């Protein structure tokens, strides 16, 4: 094998491991605010993802060990689990994870070949197919009279507790859901915001979760595992679009800070839109990709049929990546600065 | 005087491994029993041998002359007898043989008459021709004939950059040369300045070579013109010509152009040294400094005669068990050697002996995850991940649209790739495929042209023949009509007469053809003639048979 | 009703005129498709396709009278290029027209050659030099390796020599990255 004969110490496993590490603050805050149920969801999704990955690798004739240890399946599982409602039933988690790994990842060619972010494909399939179950969010512990223990959460998730009473006692509309239903009932944003679920910016507890994801994201940026363009453009897209609408009609459109500090936005900006495989690769392309995703998120949240739009926004931008990349090829060394033509 | 330095995009920081080899004194040249000197050591046309097997040659004697403008001569590195001019294995990754001249040395190391050139008095073009005939070529790696680079042509070359970057890990030959021969390097620089008419001369040296910087600065103070010795940041590939230019001047060489287009010429310090030896001592390029390092007992720099087998150098440095191959060059851009018998050539800056510990086998490659670390590291500011995708899929046109040919094959992308993909390998493959296709295209264009011309020629010949025949028939008819004896004959008779006349002419011709020089021949000659006649008879026979090809041909 | 018919008629006339005018105005000399096909063909002029040279084969393909898989020297790759140009599915090479061989040039054994000029007449690219009763030589750089000179030679003194791989012709190979397990 010809030169070079030396390598830097980086590896796919290392990249993925850092992504998982960066999710830990978010998970910790999640447990603190919403109870330990998320740990059940994460474990179930991880186990399903690893099993599906191994089975698919075997079926496609690839060696299992090097691909399983690259940790990419676990990253997908965690991102999906963190996007799902905290008390989603087990079959929802399994279905979503299976769809993400089997269809969105392996049927598109496996690691590096998927044009859509697998976790977001799994999420989109679930929210389209099971909209009711996708609202089973446990309310913040602070607002719940009897928060669930780990065992109780597990029994809810796995359906052993069939009375539904436990579930109804703890589930609560998320701030985005509440905003949406409120607006549908012709209430103004200010009236809706008086509900206890809304905290300072993005919803009680939710804003802390968002901050934890932001922290993890900044860690990834500091390690140069993600570039600054996508998250910054994503957040800018959200802030500008929400701010624009809010400026014109504060009664009908939520404040930009509220939109920004939804956990899904921070998770999406730093962990999902930055997925290198399905994202844009050129520096300017990354800006367009992030900004477009942010813009679409607000559009879908405001006028779409679902309370949150991060997943659909990212999937739509995934779709336009080849075009964005082709049109934003950077100037190369020694190329004249003005007469640049995009490659056909 | 301090210069504002610029930074180029990309680059990596591999471990340097310089101290292994640059602390020992330079080992003097050794004289092997046999020198194998390839004719193709430089860019451009290979040299043409000017000696015969059995000739005795002296050290420094021309044995291969430059063939064309972009070429350089090749000389005997020591005195001895030419024992072979044939294909020998050369230091090339393919392991394929190439034309070499083998000299059995006589141990006397006897120089040919040589002496300093009065270069100030020579016409510049004569001086350049002289340098070409002394085999001077770039010693930094590309081995481009220096005489060509020293011809400013239509451009003014105000800036001359002497490259002492040496950014490749492990290699120290330029470092050591600058420490020990700074004066001579500056003499070479003076000749370059004379030829190019440059007004600004900058020596760029990476800051991890403080001794070399000090030596060069001292040498620069003794000159009657200004030479700026500048320490540049140590980053790979900061010693690349384009990168050195950007670091020192902030200018970028336009894509697809040469540095001379922006008034800058770059030479390696080794080339300057070789130039000084040629001009001030009349010595052609027959030796160079080679770093022998890696998995050897005493890593060091050795003066090596061109044509010395590389195992001789590795033996001096002390070969060890567990070697897993030899690289010519460094670990980033070096070329694996097909064996240890291949000779040192002008491009051999380093022999890096590999071992399992120093260079563990590269881990298994995973698919590209488009993380764009390669794009961040690429000093040519390309999108390596896209080039890889196109090269892998044999989409060469697309690869070219994404500027494949601006890739300098520095290896930064492969170095940082978390999926451990041998990216550069794919680019080399794509480039050589494209070149091969262009060659094929030229060949097929030539074939088409020749075929069309032939078609045209056949058509023309047919037409000419027909015209000639028609004219002849016309003339004959006129003749017959004019002849009163045949005037009464009807048309059919006239035709018959024509045929009879033609037959008679043919008979006469046949009689003429009988060779007149077959009398008084020796029996064996006669025998040969009979044989040929027999063959001819066979042809006639064949000609009467319907040929297979006749059926094929429409 | 009448208006509709009238509009349609007028439209038809106008469009017809435009089409007719552009057909005259934008007339392309020669056959551009055959030209493009010819550019892909290897120009060996060997006739293995059943046509007397590459150009006639290209024209036949352009007319739809010949298939794209009749050119062994062009090989798999040439066939694929033709398929791409014509927008048809690639198909395996038709073996009745021969199989691809390594690139070769003809070589005349000068000891045996009797100088009959038959090969000179057969060579489609005039790559053989020589005259009657004088030994002939192949101009290797111009030989396309078509083998057309082989059958006419009465003494079988011409052989095909594969072009050896030497340094100037050496190519980097496609790097093999083993992702899948060997089956």
PDB file of N, CA and C in Angstrom, chain B residues 324-380:
ATOM      1  N   UNK B 324      10.536  -4.111   7.546  1.00  0.00           N
ATOM      2  CA  UNK B 324       9.382  -4.531   6.745  1.00  0.00           C
ATOM      3  C   UNK B 324       9.308  -3.768   5.432  1.00  0.00           C
ATOM      4  N   UNK B 325      10.472  -3.311   4.961  1.00  0.00           N
ATOM      5  CA  UNK B 325      10.464  -2.627   3.672  1.00  0.00           C
ATOM      6  C   UNK B 325      11.181  -1.292   3.760  1.00  0.00           C
ATOM      7  N   UNK B 326      11.504  -0.749   2.599  1.00  0.00           N
ATOM      8  CA  UNK B 326      12.223   0.519   2.540  1.00  0.00           C
ATOM      9  C   UNK B 326      11.387   1.505   1.724  1.00  0.00           C
ATOM     10  N   UNK B 327      11.334   2.738   2.227  1.00  0.00           N
ATOM     11  CA  UNK B 327      10.674   3.798   1.466  1.00  0.00           C
ATOM     12  C   UNK B 327      11.744   4.720   0.909  1.00  0.00           C
ATOM     13  N   UNK B 328      11.512   5.203  -0.309  1.00  0.00           N
ATOM     14  CA  UNK B 328      12.331   6.301  -0.791  1.00  0.00           C
ATOM     15  C   UNK B 328      11.508   7.558  -0.535  1.00  0.00           C
ATOM     16  N   UNK B 329      12.030   8.438   0.326  1.00  0.00           N
ATOM     17  CA  UNK B 329      11.259   9.603   0.736  1.00  0.00           C
ATOM     18  C   UNK B 329      10.735   9.394   2.144  1.00  0.00           C
ATOM     19  N   UNK B 330       9.834  10.256   2.557  1.00  0.00           N
ATOM     20  CA  UNK B 330       9.322  10.188   3.922  1.00  0.00           C
ATOM     21  C   UNK B 330       8.046   9.381   4.020  1.00  0.00           C
ATOM     22  N   UNK B 331       7.481   9.337   5.207  1.00  0.00           N
ATOM     23  CA  UNK B 331       6.282   8.516   5.414  1.00  0.00           C
ATOM     24  C   UNK B 331       5.020   9.112   4.795  1.00  0.00           C
ATOM     25  N   UNK B 332       5.020  10.404   4.479  1.00  0.00           N
ATOM     26  CA  UNK B 332       3.816  11.014   3.929  1.00  0.00           C
ATOM     27  C   UNK B 332       3.729  10.835   2.417  1.00  0.00           C
ATOM     28  N   UNK B 333       4.851  10.988   1.733  1.00  0.00           N
ATOM     29  CA  UNK B 333       4.821  10.931   0.272  1.00  0.00           C
ATOM     30  C   UNK B 333       5.785   9.901  -0.301  1.00  0.00           C
ATOM     31  N   UNK B 334       6.467   9.160   0.565  1.00  0.00           N
ATOM     32  CA  UNK B 334       7.514   8.247   0.102  1.00  0.00           C
ATOM     33  C   UNK B 334       6.974   7.119  -0.767  1.00  0.00           C
ATOM     34  N   UNK B 335       7.895   6.505  -1.470  1.00  0.00           N
ATOM     35  CA  UNK B 335       7.553   5.454  -2.423  1.00  0.00           C
ATOM     36  C   UNK B 335       8.153   4.146  -1.924  1.00  0.00           C
ATOM     37  N   UNK B 336       7.358   3.087  -1.781  1.00  0.00           N
ATOM     38  CA  UNK B 336       7.945   1.815  -1.366  1.00  0.00           C
ATOM     39  C   UNK B 336       8.869   1.256  -2.445  1.00  0.00           C
ATOM     40  N   UNK B 337      10.019   0.753  -2.032  1.00  0.00           N
ATOM     41  CA  UNK B 337      10.996   0.251  -2.999  1.00  0.00           C
ATOM     42  C   UNK B 337      10.722  -1.216  -3.296  1.00  0.00           C
ATOM     43  N   UNK B 338      10.875  -1.599  -4.571  1.00  0.00           N
ATOM     44  CA  UNK B 338      10.604  -2.987  -4.927  1.00  0.00           C
ATOM     45  C   UNK B 338      11.663  -3.939  -4.389  1.00  0.00           C
ATOM     46  N   UNK B 339      12.826  -3.424  -3.977  1.00  0.00           N
ATOM     47  CA  UNK B 339      13.866  -4.286  -3.449  1.00  0.00           C
ATOM     48  C   UNK B 339      15.001  -3.425  -2.962  1.00  0.00           C
ATOM     49  N   UNK B 340      16.033  -4.058  -2.396  1.00  0.00           N
ATOM     50  CA  UNK B 340      17.143  -3.263  -1.871  1.00  0.00           C
ATOM     51  C   UNK B 340      18.304  -3.177  -2.855  1.00  0.00           C
ATOM     52  N   UNK B 341      18.132  -3.708  -4.056  1.00  0.00           N
ATOM     53  CA  UNK B 341      19.198  -3.623  -5.051  1.00  0.00           C
ATOM     54  C   UNK B 341      19.050  -2.412  -5.948  1.00  0.00           C
ATOM     55  N   UNK B 342      17.931  -1.715  -5.835  1.00  0.00           N
ATOM     56  CA  UNK B 342      17.724  -0.575  -6.721  1.00  0.00           C
ATOM     57  C   UNK B 342      18.710   0.531  -6.363  1.00  0.00           C
ATOM     58  N   UNK B 343      19.100   1.333  -7.359  1.00  0.00           N
ATOM     59  CA  UNK B 343      20.129   2.339  -7.111  1.00  0.00           C
ATOM     60  C   UNK B 343      19.577   3.631  -6.516  1.00  0.00           C
ATOM     61  N   UNK B 344      20.485   4.384  -5.912  1.00  0.00           N
ATOM     62  CA  UNK B 344      20.195   5.762  -5.515  1.00  0.00           C
ATOM     63  C   UNK B 344      20.100   6.592  -6.799  1.00  0.00           C
ATOM     64  N   UNK B 345      19.084   7.421  -6.894  1.00  0.00           N
ATOM     65  CA  UNK B 345      18.974   8.313  -8.050  1.00  0.00           C
ATOM     66  C   UNK B 345      18.935   9.757  -7.558  1.00  0.00           C
ATOM     67  N   UNK B 346      18.813  10.677  -8.500  1.00  0.00           N
ATOM     68  CA  UNK B 346      18.859  12.089  -8.119  1.00  0.00           C
ATOM     69  C   UNK B 346      17.717  12.456  -7.166  1.00  0.00           C
ATOM     70  N   UNK B 347      16.616  11.704  -7.236  1.00  0.00           N
ATOM     71  CA  UNK B 347      15.455  12.025  -6.406  1.00  0.00           C
ATOM     72  C   UNK B 347      15.535  11.422  -5.013  1.00  0.00           C
ATOM     73  N   UNK B 348      16.536  10.593  -4.754  1.00  0.00           N
ATOM     74  CA  UNK B 348      16.580   9.863  -3.480  1.00  0.00           C
ATOM     75  C   UNK B 348      17.033  10.793  -2.353  1.00  0.00           C
ATOM     76  N   UNK B 349      16.068  11.379  -1.641  1.00  0.00           N
ATOM     77  CA  UNK B 349      16.458  12.247  -0.526  1.00  0.00           C
ATOM     78  C   UNK B 349      16.537  11.475   0.772  1.00  0.00           C
ATOM     79  N   UNK B 350      15.833  10.362   0.839  1.00  0.00           N
ATOM     80  CA  UNK B 350      15.780   9.641   2.103  1.00  0.00           C
ATOM     81  C   UNK B 350      15.487   8.167   1.843  1.00  0.00           C
ATOM     82  N   UNK B 351      16.119   7.318   2.639  1.00  0.00           N
ATOM     83  CA  UNK B 351      15.759   5.907   2.651  1.00  0.00           C
ATOM     84  C   UNK B 351      15.236   5.621   4.047  1.00  0.00           C
ATOM     85  N   UNK B 352      13.966   5.321   4.121  1.00  0.00           N
ATOM     86  CA  UNK B 352      13.321   5.130   5.417  1.00  0.00           C
ATOM     87  C   UNK B 352      13.004   3.650   5.550  1.00  0.00           C
ATOM     88  N   UNK B 353      13.730   3.000   6.484  1.00  0.00           N
ATOM     89  CA  UNK B 353      13.515   1.568   6.673  1.00  0.00           C
ATOM     90  C   UNK B 353      12.342   1.394   7.631  1.00  0.00           C
ATOM     91  N   UNK B 354      11.365   0.633   7.188  1.00  0.00           N
ATOM     92  CA  UNK B 354      10.152   0.464   7.989  1.00  0.00           C
ATOM     93  C   UNK B 354      10.293  -0.742   8.905  1.00  0.00           C
ATOM     94  N   UNK B 355       9.563  -0.685  10.004  1.00  0.00           N
ATOM     95  CA  UNK B 355       9.421  -1.862  10.853  1.00  0.00           C
ATOM     96  C   UNK B 355       7.994  -1.867  11.382  1.00  0.00           C
ATOM     97  N   UNK B 356       7.632  -2.988  11.975  1.00  0.00           N
ATOM     98  CA  UNK B 356       6.254  -3.106  12.482  1.00  0.00           C
ATOM     99  C   UNK B 356       5.964  -2.078  13.563  1.00  0.00           C
ATOM    100  N   UNK B 357       6.998  -1.788  14.397  1.00  0.00           N
ATOM    101  CA  UNK B 357       6.778  -0.853  15.506  1.00  0.00           C
ATOM    102  C   UNK B 357       6.663   0.579  15.005  1.00  0.00           C
ATOM    103  N   UNK B 358       7.556   0.970  14.100  1.00  0.00           N
ATOM    104  CA  UNK B 358       7.548   2.354  13.623  1.00  0.00           C
ATOM    105  C   UNK B 358       6.358   2.624  12.715  1.00  0.00           C
ATOM    106  N   UNK B 359       6.062   1.664  11.867  1.00  0.00           N
ATOM    107  CA  UNK B 359       4.968   1.856  10.909  1.00  0.00           C
ATOM    108  C   UNK B 359       4.037   0.660  10.964  1.00  0.00           C
ATOM    109  N   UNK B 360       3.171   0.641  11.977  1.00  0.00           N
ATOM    110  CA  UNK B 360       2.247  -0.491  12.064  1.00  0.00           C
ATOM    111  C   UNK B 360       1.351  -0.529  10.835  1.00  0.00           C
ATOM    112  N   UNK B 361       0.924  -1.720  10.465  1.00  0.00           N
ATOM    113  CA  UNK B 361       0.046  -1.809   9.293  1.00  0.00           C
ATOM    114  C   UNK B 361      -1.196  -0.938   9.499  1.00  0.00           C
ATOM    115  N   UNK B 362      -1.628  -0.282   8.449  1.00  0.00           N
ATOM    116  CA  UNK B 362      -2.757   0.639   8.593  1.00  0.00           C
ATOM    117  C   UNK B 362      -4.021  -0.136   8.920  1.00  0.00           C
ATOM    118  N   UNK B 363      -4.862   0.424   9.786  1.00  0.00           N
ATOM    119  CA  UNK B 363      -6.095  -0.280  10.130  1.00  0.00           C
ATOM    120  C   UNK B 363      -7.030  -0.386   8.935  1.00  0.00           C
ATOM    121  N   UNK B 364      -7.962  -1.295   9.055  1.00  0.00           N
ATOM    122  CA  UNK B 364      -8.934  -1.549   8.002  1.00  0.00           C
ATOM    123  C   UNK B 364      -9.710  -0.263   7.681  1.00  0.00           C
ATOM    124  N   UNK B 365      -9.943  -0.041   6.398  1.00  0.00           N
ATOM    125  CA  UNK B 365     -10.669   1.159   5.981  1.00  0.00           C
ATOM    126  C   UNK B 365     -12.166   0.964   6.178  1.00  0.00           C
ATOM    127  N   UNK B 366     -12.832   1.997   6.636  1.00  0.00           N
ATOM    128  CA  UNK B 366     -14.288   1.998   6.778  1.00  0.00           C
ATOM    129  C   UNK B 366     -14.866   2.924   5.715  1.00  0.00           C
ATOM    130  N   UNK B 367     -16.176   2.922   5.542  1.00  0.00           N
ATOM    131  CA  UNK B 367     -16.740   3.834   4.535  1.00  0.00           C
ATOM    132  C   UNK B 367     -16.535   5.293   4.941  1.00  0.00           C
ATOM    133  N   UNK B 368     -16.536   6.159   3.940  1.00  0.00           N
ATOM    134  CA  UNK B 368     -16.422   7.596   4.188  1.00  0.00           C
ATOM    135  C   UNK B 368     -17.690   8.079   4.888  1.00  0.00           C
ATOM    136  N   UNK B 369     -17.512   8.841   5.976  1.00  0.00           N
ATOM    137  CA  UNK B 369     -18.691   9.390   6.658  1.00  0.00           C
ATOM    138  C   UNK B 369     -18.840  10.880   6.363  1.00  0.00           C
ATOM    139  N   UNK B 370     -18.120  11.363   5.376  1.00  0.00           N
ATOM    140  CA  UNK B 370     -18.217  12.740   4.905  1.00  0.00           C
ATOM    141  C   UNK B 370     -17.992  13.760   6.029  1.00  0.00           C
ATOM    142  N   UNK B 371     -17.054  13.451   6.921  1.00  0.00           N
ATOM    143  CA  UNK B 371     -16.837  14.333   8.057  1.00  0.00           C
ATOM    144  C   UNK B 371     -16.069  15.586   7.652  1.00  0.00           C
ATOM    145  N   UNK B 372     -15.488  15.600   6.467  1.00  0.00           N
ATOM    146  CA  UNK B 372     -14.749  16.725   5.881  1.00  0.00           C
ATOM    147  C   UNK B 372     -13.509  17.141   6.679  1.00  0.00           C
ATOM    148  N   UNK B 373     -12.969  16.230   7.480  1.00  0.00           N
ATOM    149  CA  UNK B 373     -11.670  16.544   8.087  1.00  0.00           C
ATOM    150  C   UNK B 373     -10.613  16.649   7.005  1.00  0.00           C
ATOM    151  N   UNK B 374     -10.770  15.840   5.962  1.00  0.00           N
ATOM    152  CA  UNK B 374      -9.812  15.885   4.850  1.00  0.00           C
ATOM    153  C   UNK B 374      -9.858  17.253   4.188  1.00  0.00           C
ATOM    154  N   UNK B 375     -11.083  17.789   4.034  1.00  0.00           N
ATOM    155  CA  UNK B 375     -11.194  19.108   3.402  1.00  0.00           C
ATOM    156  C   UNK B 375     -10.543  20.169   4.291  1.00  0.00           C
ATOM    157  N   UNK B 376     -10.665  19.999   5.611  1.00  0.00           N
ATOM    158  CA  UNK B 376     -10.025  20.954   6.507  1.00  0.00           C
ATOM    159  C   UNK B 376      -8.506  20.854   6.426  1.00  0.00           C
ATOM    160  N   UNK B 377      -8.001  19.635   6.165  1.00  0.00           N
ATOM    161  CA  UNK B 377      -6.551  19.441   6.154  1.00  0.00           C
ATOM    162  C   UNK B 377      -5.937  19.716   4.788  1.00  0.00           C
ATOM    163  N   UNK B 378      -6.741  19.786   3.744  1.00  0.00           N
ATOM    164  CA  UNK B 378      -6.196  19.843   2.380  1.00  0.00           C
ATOM    165  C   UNK B 378      -5.553  21.197   2.095  1.00  0.00           C
ATOM    166  N   UNK B 379      -4.229  21.220   1.831  1.00  0.00           N
ATOM    167  CA  UNK B 379      -3.572  22.502   1.546  1.00  0.00           C
ATOM    168  C   UNK B 379      -3.929  23.049   0.165  1.00  0.00           C
ATOM    169  N   UNK B 380      -4.484  22.201  -0.700  1.00  0.00           N
ATOM    170  CA  UNK B 380      -4.895  22.692  -2.015  1.00  0.00           C
ATOM    171  C   UNK B 380      -6.350  23.181  -1.972  1.00  0.00           C
TER     172      UNK B 380
END
